[in-house]
XYZ file of C-alpha atoms in Angstrom:
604
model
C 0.000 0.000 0.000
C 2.907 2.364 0.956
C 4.920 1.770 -2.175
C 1.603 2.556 -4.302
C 0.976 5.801 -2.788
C 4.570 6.405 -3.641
C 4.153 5.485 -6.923
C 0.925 7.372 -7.081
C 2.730 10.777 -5.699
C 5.956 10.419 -8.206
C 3.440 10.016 -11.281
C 1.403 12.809 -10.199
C 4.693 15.445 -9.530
C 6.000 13.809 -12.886
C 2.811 15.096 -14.528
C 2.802 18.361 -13.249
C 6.120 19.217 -14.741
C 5.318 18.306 -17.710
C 2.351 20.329 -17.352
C 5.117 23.114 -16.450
C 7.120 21.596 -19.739
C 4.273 22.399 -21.797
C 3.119 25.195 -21.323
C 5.680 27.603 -22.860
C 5.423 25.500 -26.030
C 1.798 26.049 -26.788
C 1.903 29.092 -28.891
C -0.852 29.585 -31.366
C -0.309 32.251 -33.961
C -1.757 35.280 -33.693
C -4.752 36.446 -36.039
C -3.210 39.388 -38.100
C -6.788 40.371 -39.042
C -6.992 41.545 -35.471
C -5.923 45.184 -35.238
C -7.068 45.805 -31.776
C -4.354 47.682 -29.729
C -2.991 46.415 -26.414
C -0.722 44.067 -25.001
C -1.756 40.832 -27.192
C -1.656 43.022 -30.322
C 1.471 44.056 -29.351
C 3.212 41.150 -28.528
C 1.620 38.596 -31.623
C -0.027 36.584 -28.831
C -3.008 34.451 -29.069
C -5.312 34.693 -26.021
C -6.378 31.339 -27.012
C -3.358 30.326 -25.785
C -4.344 31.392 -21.980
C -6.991 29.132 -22.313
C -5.037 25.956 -23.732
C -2.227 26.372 -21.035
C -4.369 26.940 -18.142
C -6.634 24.196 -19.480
C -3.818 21.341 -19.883
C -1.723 22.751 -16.818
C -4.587 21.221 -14.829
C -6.341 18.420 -16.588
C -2.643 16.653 -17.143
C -2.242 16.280 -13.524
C -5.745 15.626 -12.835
C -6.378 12.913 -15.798
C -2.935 11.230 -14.601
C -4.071 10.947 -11.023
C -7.916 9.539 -11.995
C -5.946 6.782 -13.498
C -3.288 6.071 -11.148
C -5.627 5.340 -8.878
C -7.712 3.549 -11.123
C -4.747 1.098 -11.917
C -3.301 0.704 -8.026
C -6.517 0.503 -6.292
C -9.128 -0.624 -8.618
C -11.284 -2.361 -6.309
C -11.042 0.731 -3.925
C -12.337 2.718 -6.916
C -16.322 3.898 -8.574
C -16.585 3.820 -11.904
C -18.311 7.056 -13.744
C -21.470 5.244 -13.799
C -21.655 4.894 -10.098
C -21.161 8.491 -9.497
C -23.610 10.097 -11.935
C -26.104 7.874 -10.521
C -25.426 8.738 -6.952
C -28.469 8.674 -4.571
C -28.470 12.803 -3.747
C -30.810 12.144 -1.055
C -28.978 12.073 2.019
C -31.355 12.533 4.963
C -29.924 14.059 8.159
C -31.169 12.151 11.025
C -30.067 15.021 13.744
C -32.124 17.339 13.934
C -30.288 20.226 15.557
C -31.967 22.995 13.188
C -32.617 25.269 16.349
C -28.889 25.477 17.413
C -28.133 26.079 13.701
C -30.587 28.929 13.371
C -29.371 30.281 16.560
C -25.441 30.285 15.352
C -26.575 31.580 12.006
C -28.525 34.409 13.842
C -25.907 35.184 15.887
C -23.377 35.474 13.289
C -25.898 37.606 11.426
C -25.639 40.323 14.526
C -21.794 39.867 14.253
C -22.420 41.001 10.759
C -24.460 44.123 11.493
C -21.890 45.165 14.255
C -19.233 44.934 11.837
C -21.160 46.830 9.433
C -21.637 49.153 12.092
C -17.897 49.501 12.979
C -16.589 49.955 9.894
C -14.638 53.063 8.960
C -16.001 54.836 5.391
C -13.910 54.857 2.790
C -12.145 58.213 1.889
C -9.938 57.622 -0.623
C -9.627 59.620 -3.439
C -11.841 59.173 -6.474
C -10.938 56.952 -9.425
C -11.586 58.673 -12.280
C -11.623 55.714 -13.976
C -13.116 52.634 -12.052
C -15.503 54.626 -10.271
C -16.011 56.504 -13.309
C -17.494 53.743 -14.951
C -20.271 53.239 -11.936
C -21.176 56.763 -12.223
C -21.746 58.296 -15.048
C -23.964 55.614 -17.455
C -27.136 56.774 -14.802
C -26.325 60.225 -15.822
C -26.392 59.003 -19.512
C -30.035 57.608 -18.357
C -31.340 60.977 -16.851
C -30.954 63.083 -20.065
C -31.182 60.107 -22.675
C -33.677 57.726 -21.131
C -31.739 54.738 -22.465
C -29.875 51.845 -21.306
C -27.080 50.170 -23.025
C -28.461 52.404 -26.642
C -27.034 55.492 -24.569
C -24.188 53.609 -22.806
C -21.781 51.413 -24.227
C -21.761 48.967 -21.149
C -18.750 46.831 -20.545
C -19.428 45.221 -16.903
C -22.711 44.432 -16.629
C -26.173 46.729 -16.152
C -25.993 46.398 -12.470
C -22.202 47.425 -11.762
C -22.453 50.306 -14.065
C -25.972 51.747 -14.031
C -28.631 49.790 -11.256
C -26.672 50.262 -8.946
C -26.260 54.225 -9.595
C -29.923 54.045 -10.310
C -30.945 52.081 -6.684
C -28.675 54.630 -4.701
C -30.975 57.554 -6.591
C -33.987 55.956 -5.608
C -32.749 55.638 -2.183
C -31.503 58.893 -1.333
C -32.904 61.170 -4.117
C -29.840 61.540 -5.792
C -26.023 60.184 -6.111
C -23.156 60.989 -4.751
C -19.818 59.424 -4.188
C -20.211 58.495 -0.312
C -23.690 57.330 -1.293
C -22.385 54.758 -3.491
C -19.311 53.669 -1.570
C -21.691 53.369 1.098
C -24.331 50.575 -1.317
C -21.131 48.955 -1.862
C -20.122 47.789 1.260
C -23.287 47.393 2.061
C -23.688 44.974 -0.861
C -20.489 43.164 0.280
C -21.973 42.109 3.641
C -25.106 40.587 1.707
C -21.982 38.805 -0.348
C -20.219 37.740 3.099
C -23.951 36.154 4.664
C -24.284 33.920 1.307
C -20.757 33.038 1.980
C -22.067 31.937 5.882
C -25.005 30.127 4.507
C -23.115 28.324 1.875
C -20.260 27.119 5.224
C -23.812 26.170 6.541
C -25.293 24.064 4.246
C -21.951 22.309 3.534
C -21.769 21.449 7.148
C -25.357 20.012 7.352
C -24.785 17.570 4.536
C -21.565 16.126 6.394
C -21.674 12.950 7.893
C -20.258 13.092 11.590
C -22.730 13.808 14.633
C -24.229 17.032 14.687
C -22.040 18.196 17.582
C -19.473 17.914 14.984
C -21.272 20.007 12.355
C -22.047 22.726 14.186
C -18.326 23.096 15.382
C -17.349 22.154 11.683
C -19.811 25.003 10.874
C -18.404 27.567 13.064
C -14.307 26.584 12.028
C -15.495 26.976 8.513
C -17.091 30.071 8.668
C -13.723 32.009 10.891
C -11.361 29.953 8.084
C -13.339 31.292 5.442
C -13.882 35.043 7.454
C -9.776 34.747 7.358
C -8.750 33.643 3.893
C -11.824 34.283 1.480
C -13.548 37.165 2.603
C -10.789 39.629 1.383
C -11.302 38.298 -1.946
C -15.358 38.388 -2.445
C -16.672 41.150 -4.730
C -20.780 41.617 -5.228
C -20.249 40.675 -8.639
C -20.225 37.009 -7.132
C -23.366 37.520 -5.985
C -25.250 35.336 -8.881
C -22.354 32.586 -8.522
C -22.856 32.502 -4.672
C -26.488 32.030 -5.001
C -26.356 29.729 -7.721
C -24.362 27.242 -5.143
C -26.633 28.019 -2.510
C -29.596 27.316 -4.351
C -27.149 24.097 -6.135
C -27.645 21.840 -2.947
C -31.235 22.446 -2.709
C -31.769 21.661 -6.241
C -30.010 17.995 -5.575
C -33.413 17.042 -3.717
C -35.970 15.252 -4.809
C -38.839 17.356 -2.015
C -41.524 20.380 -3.539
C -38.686 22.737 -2.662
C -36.067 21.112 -5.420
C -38.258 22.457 -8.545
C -38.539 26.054 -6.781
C -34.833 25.962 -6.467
C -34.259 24.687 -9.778
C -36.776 27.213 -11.469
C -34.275 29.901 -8.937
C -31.322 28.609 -10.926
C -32.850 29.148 -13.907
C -33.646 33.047 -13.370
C -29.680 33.184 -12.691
C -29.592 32.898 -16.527
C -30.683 36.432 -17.107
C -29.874 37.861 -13.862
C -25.911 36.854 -14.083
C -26.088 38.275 -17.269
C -27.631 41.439 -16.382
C -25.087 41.676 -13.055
C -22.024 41.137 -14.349
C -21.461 39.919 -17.965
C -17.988 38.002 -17.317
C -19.672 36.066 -14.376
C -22.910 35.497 -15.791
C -21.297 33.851 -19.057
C -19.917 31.898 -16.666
C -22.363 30.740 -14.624
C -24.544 29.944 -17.809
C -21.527 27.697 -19.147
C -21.857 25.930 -15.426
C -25.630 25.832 -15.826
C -25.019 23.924 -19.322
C -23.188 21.177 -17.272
C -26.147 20.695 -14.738
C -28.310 20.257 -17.427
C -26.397 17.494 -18.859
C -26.284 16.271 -15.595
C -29.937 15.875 -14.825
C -30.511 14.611 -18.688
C -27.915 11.861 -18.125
C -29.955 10.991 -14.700
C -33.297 11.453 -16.801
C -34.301 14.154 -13.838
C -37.266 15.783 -16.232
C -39.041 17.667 -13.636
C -35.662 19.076 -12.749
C -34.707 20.579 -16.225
C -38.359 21.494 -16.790
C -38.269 23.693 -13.647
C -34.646 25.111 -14.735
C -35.763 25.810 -18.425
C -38.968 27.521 -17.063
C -36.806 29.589 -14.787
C -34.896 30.740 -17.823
C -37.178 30.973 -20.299
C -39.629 33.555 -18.034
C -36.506 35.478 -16.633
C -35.371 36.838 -20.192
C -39.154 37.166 -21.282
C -39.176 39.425 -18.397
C -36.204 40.853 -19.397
C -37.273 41.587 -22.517
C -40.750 42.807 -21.758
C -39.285 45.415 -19.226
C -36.577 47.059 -21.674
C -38.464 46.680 -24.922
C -37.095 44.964 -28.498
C -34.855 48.102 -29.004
C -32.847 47.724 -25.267
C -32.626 44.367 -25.679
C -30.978 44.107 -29.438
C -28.730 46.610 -27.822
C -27.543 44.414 -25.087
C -27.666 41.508 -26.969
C -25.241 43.155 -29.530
C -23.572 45.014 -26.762
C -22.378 41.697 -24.972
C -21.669 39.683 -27.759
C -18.755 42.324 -28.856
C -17.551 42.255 -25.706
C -17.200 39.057 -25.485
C -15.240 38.459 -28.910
C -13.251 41.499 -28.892
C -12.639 43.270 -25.479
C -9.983 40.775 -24.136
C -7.890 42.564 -26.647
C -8.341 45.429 -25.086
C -7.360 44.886 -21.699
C -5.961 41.151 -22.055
C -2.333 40.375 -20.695
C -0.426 37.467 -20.957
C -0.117 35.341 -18.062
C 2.615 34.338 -16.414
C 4.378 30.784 -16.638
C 4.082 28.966 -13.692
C 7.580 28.006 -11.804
C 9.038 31.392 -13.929
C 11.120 34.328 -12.934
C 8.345 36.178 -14.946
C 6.529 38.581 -12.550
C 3.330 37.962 -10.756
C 4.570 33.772 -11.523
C 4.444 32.786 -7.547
C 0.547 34.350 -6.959
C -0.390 32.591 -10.498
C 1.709 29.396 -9.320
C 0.029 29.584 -6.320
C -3.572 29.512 -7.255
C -2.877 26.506 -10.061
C -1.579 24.231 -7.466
C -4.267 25.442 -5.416
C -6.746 24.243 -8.273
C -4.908 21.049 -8.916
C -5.054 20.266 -5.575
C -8.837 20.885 -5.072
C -9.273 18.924 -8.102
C -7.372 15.792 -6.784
C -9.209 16.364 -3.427
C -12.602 15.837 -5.252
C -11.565 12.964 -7.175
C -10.539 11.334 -4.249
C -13.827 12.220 -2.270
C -16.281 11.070 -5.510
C -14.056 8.064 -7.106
C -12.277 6.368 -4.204
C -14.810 4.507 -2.319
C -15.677 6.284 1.306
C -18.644 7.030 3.514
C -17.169 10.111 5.143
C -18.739 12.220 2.316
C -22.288 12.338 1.477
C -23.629 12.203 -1.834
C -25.081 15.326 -2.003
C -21.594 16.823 -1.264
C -19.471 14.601 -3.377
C -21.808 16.238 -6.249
C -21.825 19.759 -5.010
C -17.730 19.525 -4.748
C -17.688 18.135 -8.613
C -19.707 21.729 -9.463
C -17.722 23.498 -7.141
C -14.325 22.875 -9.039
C -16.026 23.462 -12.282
C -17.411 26.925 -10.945
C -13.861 27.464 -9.515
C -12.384 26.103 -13.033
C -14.300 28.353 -15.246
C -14.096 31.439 -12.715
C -10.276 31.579 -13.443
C -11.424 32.874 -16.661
C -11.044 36.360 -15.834
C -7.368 35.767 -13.957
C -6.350 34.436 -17.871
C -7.649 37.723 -19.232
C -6.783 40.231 -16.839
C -3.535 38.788 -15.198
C -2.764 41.276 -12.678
C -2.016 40.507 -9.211
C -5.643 41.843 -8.100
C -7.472 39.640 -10.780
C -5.253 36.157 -9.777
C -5.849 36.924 -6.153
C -9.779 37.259 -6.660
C -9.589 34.395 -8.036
C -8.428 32.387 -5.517
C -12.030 32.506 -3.876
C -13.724 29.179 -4.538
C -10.633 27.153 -4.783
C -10.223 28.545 -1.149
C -13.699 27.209 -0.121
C -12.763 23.647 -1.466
C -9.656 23.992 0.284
C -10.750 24.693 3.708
C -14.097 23.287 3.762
C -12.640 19.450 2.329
C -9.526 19.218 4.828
C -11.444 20.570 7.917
C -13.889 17.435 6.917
C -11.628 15.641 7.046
C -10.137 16.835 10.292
C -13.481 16.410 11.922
C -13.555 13.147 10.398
C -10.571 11.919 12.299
C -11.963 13.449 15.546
C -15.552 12.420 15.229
C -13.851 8.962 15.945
C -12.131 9.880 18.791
C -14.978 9.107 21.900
C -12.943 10.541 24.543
C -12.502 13.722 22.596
C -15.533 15.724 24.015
C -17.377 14.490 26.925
C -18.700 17.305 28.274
C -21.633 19.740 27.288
C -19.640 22.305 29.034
C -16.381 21.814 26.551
C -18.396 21.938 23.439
C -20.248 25.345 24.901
C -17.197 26.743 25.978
C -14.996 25.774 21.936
C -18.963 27.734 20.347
C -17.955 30.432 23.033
C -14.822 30.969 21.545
C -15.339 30.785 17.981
C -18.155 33.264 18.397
C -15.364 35.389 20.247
C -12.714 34.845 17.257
C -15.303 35.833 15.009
C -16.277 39.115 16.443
C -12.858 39.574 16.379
C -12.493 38.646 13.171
C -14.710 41.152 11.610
C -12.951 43.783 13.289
C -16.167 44.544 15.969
C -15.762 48.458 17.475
C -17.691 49.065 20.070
C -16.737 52.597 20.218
C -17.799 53.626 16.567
C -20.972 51.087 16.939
C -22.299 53.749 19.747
C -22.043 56.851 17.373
C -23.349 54.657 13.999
C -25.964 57.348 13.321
C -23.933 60.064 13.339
C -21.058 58.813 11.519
C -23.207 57.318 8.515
C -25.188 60.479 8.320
C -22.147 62.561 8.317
C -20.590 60.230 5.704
C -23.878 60.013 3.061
C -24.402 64.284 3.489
C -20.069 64.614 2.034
C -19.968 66.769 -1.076
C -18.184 64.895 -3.683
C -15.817 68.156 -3.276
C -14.286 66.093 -0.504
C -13.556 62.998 -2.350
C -11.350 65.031 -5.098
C -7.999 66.268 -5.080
C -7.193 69.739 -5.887
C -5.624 69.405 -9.093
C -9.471 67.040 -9.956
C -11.714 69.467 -8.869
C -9.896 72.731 -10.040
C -9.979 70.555 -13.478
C -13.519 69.671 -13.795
C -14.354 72.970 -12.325
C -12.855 74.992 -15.252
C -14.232 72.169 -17.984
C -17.580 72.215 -16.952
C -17.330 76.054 -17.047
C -15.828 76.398 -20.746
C -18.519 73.840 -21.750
C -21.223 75.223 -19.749
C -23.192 75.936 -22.991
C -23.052 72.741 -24.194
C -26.084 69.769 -24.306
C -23.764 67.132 -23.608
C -19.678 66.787 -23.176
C -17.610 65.033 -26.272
C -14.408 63.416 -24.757
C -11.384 61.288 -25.610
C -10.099 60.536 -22.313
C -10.075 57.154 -20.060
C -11.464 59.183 -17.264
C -15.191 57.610 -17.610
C -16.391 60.366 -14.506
C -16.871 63.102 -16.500
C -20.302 62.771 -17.192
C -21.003 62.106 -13.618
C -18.442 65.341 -12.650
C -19.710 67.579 -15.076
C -23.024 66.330 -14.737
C -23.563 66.290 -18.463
C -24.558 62.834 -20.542
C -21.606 61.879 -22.941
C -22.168 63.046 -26.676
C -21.290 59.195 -27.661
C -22.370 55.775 -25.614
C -18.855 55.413 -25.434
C -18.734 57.316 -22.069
C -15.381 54.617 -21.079
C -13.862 54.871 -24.740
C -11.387 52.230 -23.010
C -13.844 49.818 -24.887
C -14.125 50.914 -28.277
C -12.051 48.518 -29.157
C -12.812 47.979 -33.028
C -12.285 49.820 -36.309
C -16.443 49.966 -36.439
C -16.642 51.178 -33.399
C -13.982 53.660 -33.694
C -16.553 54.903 -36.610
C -19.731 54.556 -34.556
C -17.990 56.950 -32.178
C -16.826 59.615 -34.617
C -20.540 59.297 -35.832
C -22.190 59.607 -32.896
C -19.603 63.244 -32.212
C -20.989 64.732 -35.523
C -24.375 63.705 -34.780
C -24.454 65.726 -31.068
C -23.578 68.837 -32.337
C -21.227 69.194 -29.750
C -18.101 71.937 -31.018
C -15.752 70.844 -27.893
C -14.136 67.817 -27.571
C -11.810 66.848 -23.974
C -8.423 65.006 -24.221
C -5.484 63.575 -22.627
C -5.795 64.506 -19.191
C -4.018 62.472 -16.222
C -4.892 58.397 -16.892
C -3.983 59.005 -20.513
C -1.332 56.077 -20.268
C -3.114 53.986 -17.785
C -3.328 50.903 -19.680
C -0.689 51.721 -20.988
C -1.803 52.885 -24.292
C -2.619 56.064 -24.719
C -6.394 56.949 -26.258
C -4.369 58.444 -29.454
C -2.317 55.053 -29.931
C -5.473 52.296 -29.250
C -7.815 54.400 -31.603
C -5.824 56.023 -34.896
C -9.039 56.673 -36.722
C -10.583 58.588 -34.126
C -7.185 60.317 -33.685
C -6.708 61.508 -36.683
C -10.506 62.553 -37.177
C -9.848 65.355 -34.396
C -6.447 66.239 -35.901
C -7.937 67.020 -39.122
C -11.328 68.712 -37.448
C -10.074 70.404 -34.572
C -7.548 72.657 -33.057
C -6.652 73.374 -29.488
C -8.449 75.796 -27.376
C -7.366 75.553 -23.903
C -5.453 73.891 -21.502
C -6.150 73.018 -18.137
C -3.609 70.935 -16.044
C -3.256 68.330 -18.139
C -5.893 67.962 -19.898
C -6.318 70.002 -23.505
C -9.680 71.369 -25.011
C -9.609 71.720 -28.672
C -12.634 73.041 -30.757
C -13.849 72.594 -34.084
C -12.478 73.809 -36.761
C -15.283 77.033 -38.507
């Protein structure tokens, strides 16, 4: 048995570097026909080849382990058969549903004192980022449309619903009003996060003394290592994997949760556009699943969920709104990881950013080995239900890491280490409690097992960085915060800037500009001339045209450029769009100058 696992451990380690082998020598060619400017462009790289290497980095090792086990412990091994046809029923004989709704309450209050504690942010604005969550609502005010008066890159929600909730809220927007949605939004994010560490403990297979400690462990672990890393655009995925372990049922509730999942289709799509092409891709896969199992009421209740959702979608926007976002995402899809794409780095490199991305792939192909241990190597310390949910998990997780390939950055890799953390720390601390929950001497007393909740409630609070002194002036702090002028949140050099554009264009209907800085709009409190208020995204020659049409159209004799983010990405507006370039050199001149940004005016 020893020299097996040996065996098993060399073959897997032998895989991996030629995994590591491999990956520098796929290198598709680039398309030529692609004139897109940015990194890719620049270097002759194929993003294709992102996906490839990521792709066989991790199925090498993975593939090679499913089979060494399948050749050194056969009889200790299911066959695929066996686990699609798993009985997802488990039925939890415990019932300790009171204590659990009692430690979910209570971590709900730790929640709302945290919230309560927590300093504002005050940073300066970002011209650019925040840019983009401001200034499509303003678009909306004077225009009335949605994605046919802003070119929308993110999704509706990041970059105009949530603008638009804030208004409805609080009569208007302003920068502390938003910053304050948002981290309100990322508490709702956190509680999904608690009720997912929930439901994964219920549907483990120790004694429910166990679970509920398992519970609490899980939820400071993931408080700790995943909670830094959680954005509200993971709201749809989050709920999706909620709603994922109801669905496995077979009870009334399964076909409400299924018809849930379903809605997910448009609402992903409508939240964030990377993560709900993801999450459809993953909702592809389920189907298959139940189809293979020959679940009909199942994927009747998910196809009715997602047939009514984009009805409703496209009842509320109208046929025009929705050819615009249908048109809208499909070009971001195909072209706009041009625009922003970089090349990842090889793992084991000297290239920079190669430990974080190293990092993260072991992380994956250790999750993935973890689950085809748990689902293919024949135990009862996992239920069903969870050897299933696990298997979705890691494809959520796989797919997820989409974004890392396109954006490889070192915030993008990090985000991404989110669900291969939960996989992580949920499977080994099963196991842990595994190995305990055998152990008959380990807790005897009531008092002990009150005393280890005691604690972890403690750590918690603790955790979430609990003030008791801000808690008792919450009011005043929060209504101090939403009442800040934006004035506060700008430097000098911004709001002497915007002061002296808005006052040049002051006779202007709307403000023409060919800058990255996407708060303009929002500063100036004009709608942009073009839907291209973030022309970071114009990405193609048609485009390019669309935008110079849409500038002759408005009437508009100013146009805005340069200004401080001009190299941001690091292209400059001028370099990524010639055609637009050289329209204004041969239609304008320059007519002021303020800081660094330059007004020119068309030519009489």
């Amino acid at each position: 048995m020893k020299k097996k696992l040996l065996y098993t451990f060399f073959i897997l380690i032998l895989s991996i570097c030629i995994s590591k082998v491999l990956w520098s020598r796929i290198n598709l060619p680039f398309n030529t026909e692609i004139k897109i400017s940015g990194l890719y462009l620049q270097n002759n790289y194929n993003p294709i080849n992102e996906i490839l290497r990521y792709v066989i980095f991790l199925t090498i090792p993975l593939i090679t382990f499913f089979f060494t086990i399948n050749f050194f412990f056969k009889k200790q091994t299911n066959n695929f058969k066996n686990i699609l046809f798993l009985n997802l029923n488990y039925k939890n004989t415990e019932n300790e549903k009171t204590t659990y709704y009692f430690l979910l309450t209570v971590i709900f209050l730790i929640f709302i004192l945290s919230f309560m504690s927590i300093e504002w942010p005050m940073k300066y604005f970002d011209n650019l980022h925040e840019g983009q969550r401001f200034s499509p609502y303003i678009n909306y005010t004077f225009k009335g449309g949605l994605w046919s008066s802003s070119y929308l890159t993110v999704g509706l929600f990041h970059e105009f619903l949530k603008a638009f909730t804030v208004s409805k809220i609080f009569g208007g927007i302003s920068i502390s009003q938003i910053r304050f949605f948002d981290v309100f939004l990322s508490y709702i994010i956190n509680f999904l996060t608690v009720f997912l560490a929930y439901q994964i403990a219920i549907n483990q297979k120790f004694k429910s003394l166990y679970k509920i400690l398992f519970f609490l462990f899980l939820n400071l672990a993931l408080i700790i290592f995943v909670y830094k890393n959680l954005n509200y655009r993971d709201f749809p995925i989050l709920l999706f994997l909620n709603l994922l372990l109801f669905s496995f049922n077979t009870k009334n509730k399964s076909n409400i949760a299924n018809f849930l999942i379903g809605t997910l289709s448009m609402l992903s799509m409508v939240w964030s556009i990377d993560k709900g092409g993801f999450l459809n891709f993953t909702l592809v896969f389920l189907i298959i699943f139940y189809l293979i199992r020959k679940e009909k009421q199942k994927i009747f209740s998910i196809f009715l969920g997602v047939i009514l959702s984009w009805l409703f979608l496209f009842i509320i926007i109208g046929k025009n709104e929705f050819s615009y976002f249908v048109n809208n995402t499909l070009e971001i899809f195909q072209f706009h990881q041009y625009v922003h794409g970089s090349i990842h780095p090889e793992p084991f490199s000297s290239m920079i950013l190669s430990s974080r991305a190293t990092k993260v792939l072991l992380m994956a192909i250790l999750s993935g080995i973890l689950i085809i241990g748990i689902c293919f190597i024949k135990n009862k310390h996992f239920s069903n239900k969870l050897k299933i949910f696990y298997a979705f998990l890691f494809l959520t997780a796989f797919i997820d890491y989409r974004t890392a390939l396109g954006l490889s950055d070192s915030y993008h890799i990090k985000k991404s280490e989110i669900y291969w953390g939960i996989i992580l720390l949920s499977i080994l601390l099963s196991f842990i409690f595994n190995f305990f929950s055998k152990k008959k001497s380990l807790i005897n007393y009531n008092l002990s097992y009150k005393t280890t909740i005691v604690f972890l409630l403690a750590f918690t609070v603790l955790a979430q960085n609990v003030n008791f002194t801000n808690i008792t002036n919450f009011g005043n702090r929060l209504e101090k915060y939403l009442n800040l002028p934006d004035k506060k949140f700008l430097t000098e050099e911004q709001f002497y800037s915007i002061s002296k554009i808005s006052k040049t264009l002051s006779g202007e209907k709307c403000i023409q500009f060919f800058t990255y800085e996407a708060s303009i709009p929002f500063l100036t409190k004009k709608p942009s001339c073009s839907k291209f208020y973030m022309i970071w995204s114009i990405a193609t020659n048609k485009n390019q045209n669309e935008f110079i049409k849409e500038m002759e159209n408005s009437g508009s004799k100013f146009i805005v450029s340069n200004g401080p983010y001009e190299y941001f990405p690091p292209f400059s507006p001028s370099e990524r769009f010639p055609i637009v370039q050289k329209y204004i050199n041969d239609n304008f001149k320059l007519y002021d100058q303020i800081n660094s940004y330059k007004i020119y005016i068309k030519n009489e």
